[in-house]
Each structure stands twice: as structure tokens, then as C-alpha cells.
């Protein structure tokens, strides 16, 4: 008995969002092989912001909460903290507070496309943006617009490797 196609895809999407399965995609970006499949997988199967907030324990966050996912040092612009807005919205000039509760003013909000930076006025929930000159922010930090509300994200532990090889 062959199961209905839409039921199979719904189950796979649900398992992927729950972290039960991990897709393995093979491609070669230099030749464009597999790039379209990767983009479709990200668009259709990757968890959205509500699912991500539930998984990391940010249910009902009233303040703007961002997580720094990468730190870049540019030749002319200085330090850029690439962050994802997990809740709320962020504007250029907003003050953010980390675990030490020191205020850091966002002096530049950018969208990155390769090496090109496009200045933004604001960023909504779910957007990944670069924040300019947050000297006290480090990769992995959780930043919020509300002082005194220490926001903790449930750490994720990667699964044990199933297969490894060394060359």
C-alpha cells in the first residue's frame, strides 16, 4: 500500500521541524548543482520563528530579543554583529542589553548580501541583520531591548555523530 504523497511530505516536514530527522543535501555551488533544492528545503521545511521560539524557550517574550549568530570585522565599517531577530522589532539607534546589562546602542542596521551592506531603518521578527558597532556583543549572546529581563535560550546539544572519516 502506497501512502498518499501529501501525507508523506507532511510527516517529513513535521519530523524535520521537531528535530527527529536531518536532511542531507549534496551539491556543488560552483556549478549550481543542488542549490535550488537547498533553497526549496529551507523555504518549505525549515522551522519558522514560532517553532524556533518554542524550541529555545522564548514563548511569550514581550521585548525585542535577538541572538548574535556571527561576528564580522570589516575594513571600513568596524565590527558587525550578525543577529537574528527572534521576537519584536529592532530599529537603528535602539539600546540592547546583554547578560551584563550594559547598554549597547545599535549604530547601523544592515542587510548583508555577500560583501554588500544595505542600510535598514528597522528589522522585524525573523529577519537576520547586521548590527553596527556593538563592541560588547559576542557570537552566541542573547540581546534584549528590556533592561533587567535576562533572557535565557535553552542550549541545543548536537546529536552524537553516526559516521566519521578523516583524510
XYZ file of N, CA and C in Angstrom:
501
model
N 0.856 -1.175 0.000
C 0.000 0.000 0.000
C 0.896 1.231 0.000
N 0.683 2.056 -0.982
C 1.466 3.282 -1.088
C 0.743 4.405 -0.352
N 1.437 5.062 0.602
C 0.780 6.149 1.349
C 0.574 7.362 0.447
N -0.409 8.189 0.787
C -0.635 9.409 0.000
C 0.602 10.313 0.037
N 0.923 10.882 -1.098
C 2.125 11.717 -1.245
C 2.121 12.911 -0.280
N 0.981 13.587 -0.150
C 0.923 14.754 0.735
C 1.111 14.363 2.198
N 0.675 13.156 2.571
C 0.868 12.679 3.946
C 2.348 12.406 4.228
N 3.045 11.851 3.248
C 4.481 11.579 3.397
C 5.240 12.890 3.597
N 4.953 13.902 2.763
C 5.646 15.184 2.876
C 5.288 15.902 4.173
N 4.038 15.799 4.604
C 3.639 16.414 5.875
C 4.380 15.764 7.041
N 4.506 14.435 7.017
C 5.234 13.734 8.081
C 6.715 14.102 8.079
N 7.322 14.171 6.896
C 8.737 14.536 6.804
C 8.977 15.959 7.309
N 8.108 16.876 6.926
C 8.240 18.263 7.379
C 8.095 18.348 8.889
N 7.124 17.642 9.436
C 6.916 17.632 10.889
C 8.131 17.056 11.613
N 8.667 15.949 11.102
C 9.847 15.331 11.721
C 11.058 16.251 11.651
N 11.218 16.953 10.539
C 12.335 17.883 10.391
C 12.206 19.037 11.382
N 11.022 19.592 11.523
C 10.808 20.715 12.444
C 10.957 20.301 13.897
N 10.651 19.037 14.204
C 10.809 18.534 15.571
C 12.235 18.115 15.871
N 13.073 18.063 14.849
C 14.459 17.651 15.052
C 14.644 16.145 15.061
N 13.640 15.401 14.604
C 13.735 13.936 14.576
C 14.599 13.438 13.425
N 14.616 14.178 12.336
C 15.424 13.807 11.175
C 16.218 15.024 10.718
N 17.314 14.766 10.039
C 18.141 15.830 9.481
C 18.384 15.521 8.009
N 18.021 16.435 7.126
C 18.240 16.162 5.709
C 19.718 16.274 5.348
N 20.135 15.470 4.409
C 21.488 15.552 3.861
C 21.326 15.896 2.391
N 21.821 17.067 2.015
C 21.711 17.534 0.643
C 23.105 17.590 0.036
N 23.230 17.091 -1.165
C 24.523 17.059 -1.841
C 24.451 17.995 -3.041
N 25.482 18.809 -3.201
C 25.501 19.724 -4.317
C 26.875 20.318 -4.516
N 26.992 21.127 -5.541
C 28.232 21.836 -5.839
C 27.846 23.259 -6.239
N 28.071 24.206 -5.341
C 27.658 25.586 -5.580
C 28.374 26.195 -6.783
N 29.610 25.767 -7.028
C 30.377 26.311 -8.149
C 29.662 26.072 -9.477
N 29.014 24.913 -9.596
C 28.294 24.583 -10.826
C 26.793 24.825 -10.707
N 26.340 25.202 -9.519
C 24.912 25.423 -9.314
C 24.131 24.148 -9.063
N 24.823 23.037 -8.904
C 24.145 21.761 -8.679
C 23.611 21.690 -7.253
N 22.329 21.451 -7.105
C 21.731 21.273 -5.792
C 21.339 22.553 -5.082
N 21.652 23.710 -5.645
C 21.355 24.978 -4.980
C 19.844 25.213 -4.907
N 19.132 24.959 -5.989
C 17.685 25.143 -5.997
C 17.016 24.213 -4.984
N 17.485 22.971 -4.915
C 16.932 22.011 -3.946
C 17.177 22.495 -2.511
N 18.363 23.043 -2.239
C 18.677 23.581 -0.916
C 17.741 24.735 -0.563
N 17.547 25.660 -1.488
C 16.674 26.803 -1.234
C 15.229 26.368 -1.003
N 14.763 25.381 -1.773
C 13.407 24.863 -1.572
C 13.269 24.195 -0.212
N 14.293 23.464 0.202
C 14.258 22.804 1.509
C 14.200 23.831 2.626
N 14.998 24.878 2.508
C 14.984 25.926 3.532
C 13.619 26.606 3.574
N 13.071 26.923 2.417
C 11.794 27.643 2.357
C 10.625 26.811 2.879
N 10.569 25.542 2.491
C 9.406 24.723 2.830
C 9.539 23.948 4.133
N 10.731 23.509 4.470
C 10.880 22.539 5.549
C 11.521 23.074 6.815
N 12.277 24.151 6.719
C 12.947 24.673 7.917
C 11.909 25.275 8.864
N 12.142 25.167 10.167
C 11.172 25.715 11.121
C 11.112 27.235 11.054
N 9.922 27.760 11.263
C 9.719 29.202 11.275
C 10.026 29.782 12.647
N 9.813 31.075 12.782
C 10.099 31.756 14.043
C 9.253 31.223 15.199
N 7.934 31.002 15.042
C 7.173 30.482 16.196
C 7.702 29.138 16.707
N 8.043 28.241 15.783
C 8.577 26.937 16.187
C 9.946 27.082 16.843
N 10.772 27.974 16.304
C 12.104 28.194 16.867
C 12.003 28.778 18.268
N 11.123 29.758 18.460
C 10.953 30.357 19.794
C 10.453 29.330 20.802
N 9.563 28.455 20.377
C 9.065 27.413 21.273
C 10.188 26.448 21.643
N 11.007 26.065 20.656
C 12.090 25.107 20.892
C 13.141 25.655 21.847
N 13.448 26.951 21.740
C 14.508 27.514 22.579
C 13.981 28.186 23.841
N 12.668 28.111 24.070
C 12.109 28.595 25.325
C 11.806 30.075 25.381
N 11.484 30.689 24.259
C 11.157 32.121 24.237
C 9.665 32.367 24.058
N 8.839 31.525 24.589
C 7.396 31.688 24.435
C 6.924 32.942 25.154
N 6.199 33.776 24.432
C 5.602 34.960 25.040
C 6.580 36.062 25.398
N 7.720 36.156 24.718
C 8.672 37.236 25.005
C 8.066 38.559 24.538
N 7.932 39.518 25.458
C 7.330 40.810 25.121
C 8.348 41.771 24.524
N 9.586 41.666 24.942
C 10.630 42.568 24.466
C 11.193 42.065 23.140
N 11.956 42.928 22.505
C 12.695 42.504 21.326
C 13.868 41.657 21.791
N 13.992 40.469 21.231
C 15.076 39.559 21.585
C 15.805 39.176 20.309
N 17.131 39.326 20.322
C 17.957 38.931 19.187
C 19.067 38.016 19.678
N 19.557 37.168 18.784
C 20.701 36.324 19.114
C 21.789 36.573 18.083
N 22.988 36.878 18.566
C 24.129 37.121 17.684
C 24.616 35.769 17.172
N 24.598 35.597 15.852
C 24.985 34.315 15.275
C 26.361 34.346 14.614
N 26.885 35.547 14.391
C 28.207 35.653 13.770
C 28.743 37.060 14.009
N 30.060 37.179 14.121
C 30.696 38.482 14.287
C 31.680 38.679 13.144
N 31.594 39.842 12.500
C 32.437 40.151 11.344
C 33.172 41.458 11.628
N 34.436 41.524 11.257
C 35.200 42.772 11.347
C 35.507 43.212 9.922
N 34.994 44.389 9.547
C 35.209 44.898 8.195
C 36.292 45.964 8.213
N 36.893 46.188 7.061
C 38.000 47.139 6.963
C 37.549 48.570 7.262
N 36.401 48.957 6.737
C 35.966 50.352 6.886
C 34.838 50.533 7.894
N 34.017 49.524 8.087
C 32.847 49.666 8.949
C 33.049 49.238 10.382
N 34.167 48.593 10.685
C 34.392 48.115 12.046
C 33.686 46.799 12.305
N 33.234 46.625 13.530
C 32.634 45.364 13.950
C 31.152 45.311 13.575
N 30.749 44.202 12.962
C 29.347 43.953 12.663
C 28.935 42.666 13.366
N 27.841 42.715 14.103
C 27.299 41.533 14.769
C 26.079 41.083 13.983
N 26.189 39.939 13.323
C 25.068 39.398 12.562
C 24.134 38.721 13.559
N 22.876 39.145 13.576
C 21.927 38.647 14.575
C 20.581 38.349 13.929
N 19.866 37.405 14.527
C 18.509 37.089 14.089
C 17.535 37.649 15.114
N 16.536 38.373 14.623
C 15.508 38.940 15.493
C 14.507 37.827 15.803
N 14.490 37.376 17.057
C 13.629 36.262 17.453
C 12.243 36.716 17.892
N 12.134 37.919 18.421
C 10.819 38.463 18.779
C 10.896 39.981 18.746
N 9.749 40.606 18.510
C 9.697 42.060 18.466
C 10.274 42.621 17.177
N 10.631 43.889 17.224
C 11.260 44.540 16.071
C 12.403 45.403 16.577
N 13.329 45.684 15.697
C 14.541 46.400 16.066
C 14.718 47.581 15.128
N 15.081 48.732 15.686
C 15.307 49.927 14.883
C 16.738 50.412 15.073
N 17.240 51.102 14.077
C 18.558 51.713 14.183
C 18.521 52.717 15.335
N 19.475 52.633 16.247
C 19.526 53.527 17.396
C 18.953 52.928 18.669
N 18.314 51.757 18.582
C 17.785 51.100 19.788
C 18.917 50.715 20.731
N 18.603 50.662 22.014
C 19.570 50.183 23.001
C 19.280 48.723 23.304
N 20.333 47.913 23.298
C 20.216 46.489 23.604
C 21.004 46.184 24.862
N 20.536 45.205 25.607
C 21.180 44.797 26.851
C 21.497 43.313 26.776
N 22.713 42.970 27.171
C 23.134 41.579 27.218
C 23.045 41.039 28.626
N 23.766 39.965 28.896
C 23.751 39.325 30.215
C 24.323 40.244 31.289
N 25.293 41.103 30.906
C 25.902 42.005 31.900
C 25.073 43.274 32.130
N 23.988 43.436 31.371
C 23.046 44.555 31.484
C 23.652 45.916 31.164
N 24.771 45.944 30.444
C 25.321 47.207 29.948
C 24.606 47.563 28.652
N 24.266 48.839 28.501
C 23.557 49.292 27.306
C 24.510 49.352 26.116
N 24.028 48.861 24.981
C 24.768 48.942 23.719
C 23.822 49.549 22.693
N 24.210 50.662 22.107
C 23.361 51.317 21.113
C 23.689 50.772 19.722
N 22.638 50.406 18.999
C 22.798 49.935 17.623
C 23.107 51.144 16.759
N 24.313 51.202 16.208
C 24.664 52.330 15.341
C 24.844 51.812 13.924
N 23.740 51.472 13.339
C 23.719 50.948 11.984
C 23.037 49.598 11.957
N 22.021 49.490 11.123
C 21.266 48.254 10.948
C 21.333 47.936 9.464
N 21.891 46.772 9.113
C 22.179 46.473 7.714
C 21.652 45.103 7.311
N 21.320 44.978 6.038
C 21.054 43.687 5.423
C 22.308 43.342 4.627
N 22.817 42.137 4.819
C 24.029 41.710 4.130
C 23.679 40.799 2.961
N 24.254 41.110 1.815
C 24.175 40.239 0.642
C 25.596 40.158 0.115
N 26.278 39.060 0.419
C 27.693 38.951 0.092
C 28.464 39.985 0.890
N 29.273 40.789 0.214
C 30.022 41.851 0.890
C 29.261 43.174 0.883
N 28.102 43.195 0.244
C 27.319 44.423 0.130
C 26.433 44.620 1.362
N 26.447 45.844 1.901
C 25.635 46.192 3.070
C 24.575 47.202 2.648
N 23.313 46.872 2.917
C 22.220 47.787 2.634
C 21.663 48.285 3.956
N 21.666 49.601 4.145
C 21.194 50.188 5.408
C 19.682 50.027 5.522
N 19.239 49.627 6.722
C 17.818 49.447 7.005
C 17.383 50.408 8.101
N 16.099 50.734 8.132
C 15.555 51.553 9.202
C 15.106 50.700 10.376
N 14.550 49.526 10.052
C 14.089 48.626 11.101
C 14.125 47.186 10.604
N 14.021 46.254 11.551
C 14.019 44.825 11.233
C 12.902 44.169 12.030
N 12.137 43.311 11.371
C 11.005 42.640 12.007
C 11.410 41.251 12.502
N 10.511 40.625 13.232
C 10.728 39.272 13.734
C 11.064 38.335 12.584
N 12.111 37.548 12.769
C 12.516 36.570 11.771
C 13.630 37.025 10.853
N 13.905 38.308 10.809
C 14.949 38.807 9.915
C 16.335 38.594 10.510
N 17.288 38.356 9.629
C 18.691 38.265 10.017
C 19.365 39.526 9.506
N 19.938 40.298 10.423
C 20.514 41.598 10.087
C 21.891 41.742 10.725
N 22.638 42.727 10.250
C 23.935 43.052 10.853
C 23.759 44.310 11.693
N 24.257 44.259 12.918
C 24.166 45.382 13.849
C 25.543 46.026 13.958
N 25.612 47.317 13.732
C 26.891 48.005 13.718
C 27.396 48.393 15.090
N 28.677 48.183 15.295
C 29.455 48.687 16.433
C 28.915 48.319 17.815
N 28.497 47.081 17.997
C 28.141 46.588 19.331
C 29.397 45.947 19.903
N 30.259 46.768 20.488
C 31.583 46.310 20.916
C 31.541 45.237 21.996
N 30.527 45.262 22.869
C 30.457 44.284 23.960
C 29.705 43.013 23.584
N 29.171 42.941 22.365
C 28.418 41.758 21.939
C 29.363 40.722 21.338
N 29.092 39.461 21.638
C 29.901 38.355 21.122
C 28.989 37.321 20.476
N 29.555 36.504 19.617
C 28.797 35.445 18.974
C 28.161 34.546 20.031
N 26.850 34.309 19.872
C 26.109 33.483 20.821
C 25.348 34.278 21.860
N 25.661 35.567 22.011
C 24.973 36.395 23.010
C 23.503 36.592 22.643
N 22.680 36.673 23.664
C 21.265 36.999 23.504
C 21.084 38.428 23.990
N 20.555 39.284 23.126
C 20.396 40.700 23.439
C 18.915 41.057 23.452
N 18.529 41.927 24.377
C 17.133 42.319 24.520
C 17.041 43.829 24.678
N 15.879 44.383 24.331
C 15.672 45.824 24.487
C 15.213 46.183 25.895
N 14.925 45.200 26.725
C 14.452 45.450 28.087
C 15.556 45.169 29.084
N 15.926 46.189 29.849
C 16.969 46.026 30.863
C 16.399 45.269 32.061
N 17.204 44.394 32.616
C 16.791 43.653 33.798
C 16.017 42.390 33.497
N 15.653 42.188 32.247
C 14.968 40.964 31.864
C 15.990 40.073 31.188
N 16.633 39.259 31.976
C 17.663 38.390 31.416
C 16.988 37.252 30.667
N 17.228 37.201 29.384
C 16.605 36.201 28.540
C 17.578 35.055 28.323
N 17.172 33.893 28.720
C 17.992 32.695 28.530
C 17.410 31.870 27.395
N 18.264 31.379 26.561
C 17.851 30.478 25.498
C 18.313 29.086 25.886
N 17.404 28.139 25.759
C 17.740 26.754 26.077
C 18.833 26.301 25.119
N 19.991 25.880 25.637
C 21.061 25.460 24.732
C 20.692 24.167 24.007
N 21.105 24.103 22.765
C 20.858 22.885 21.996
C 22.135 22.064 21.966
N 22.003 20.790 22.186
C 23.163 19.906 22.132
C 23.098 19.115 20.839
N 24.176 19.119 20.083
C 24.158 18.377 18.826
C 24.133 16.878 19.097
N 23.503 16.124 18.216
C 23.478 14.673 18.403
C 24.865 14.077 18.199
N 25.066 12.901 18.752
C 26.351 12.211 18.590
C 26.531 11.828 17.122
N 27.750 11.937 16.603
C 27.977 11.578 15.204
C 27.704 10.096 14.961
N 27.170 9.818 13.793
C 26.883 8.439 13.419
C 28.042 7.868 12.610
N 28.706 8.728 11.849
C 29.766 8.277 10.956
C 30.822 9.367 10.883
N 32.078 8.989 10.908
C 33.141 9.979 10.741
C 34.255 9.375 9.906
N 34.990 10.258 9.261
C 36.107 9.824 8.419
C 37.155 10.925 8.441
N 38.392 10.555 8.378
C 39.479 11.530 8.340
C 40.308 11.291 7.093
N 40.740 12.367 6.489
C 41.582 12.259 5.291
C 42.986 12.683 5.609
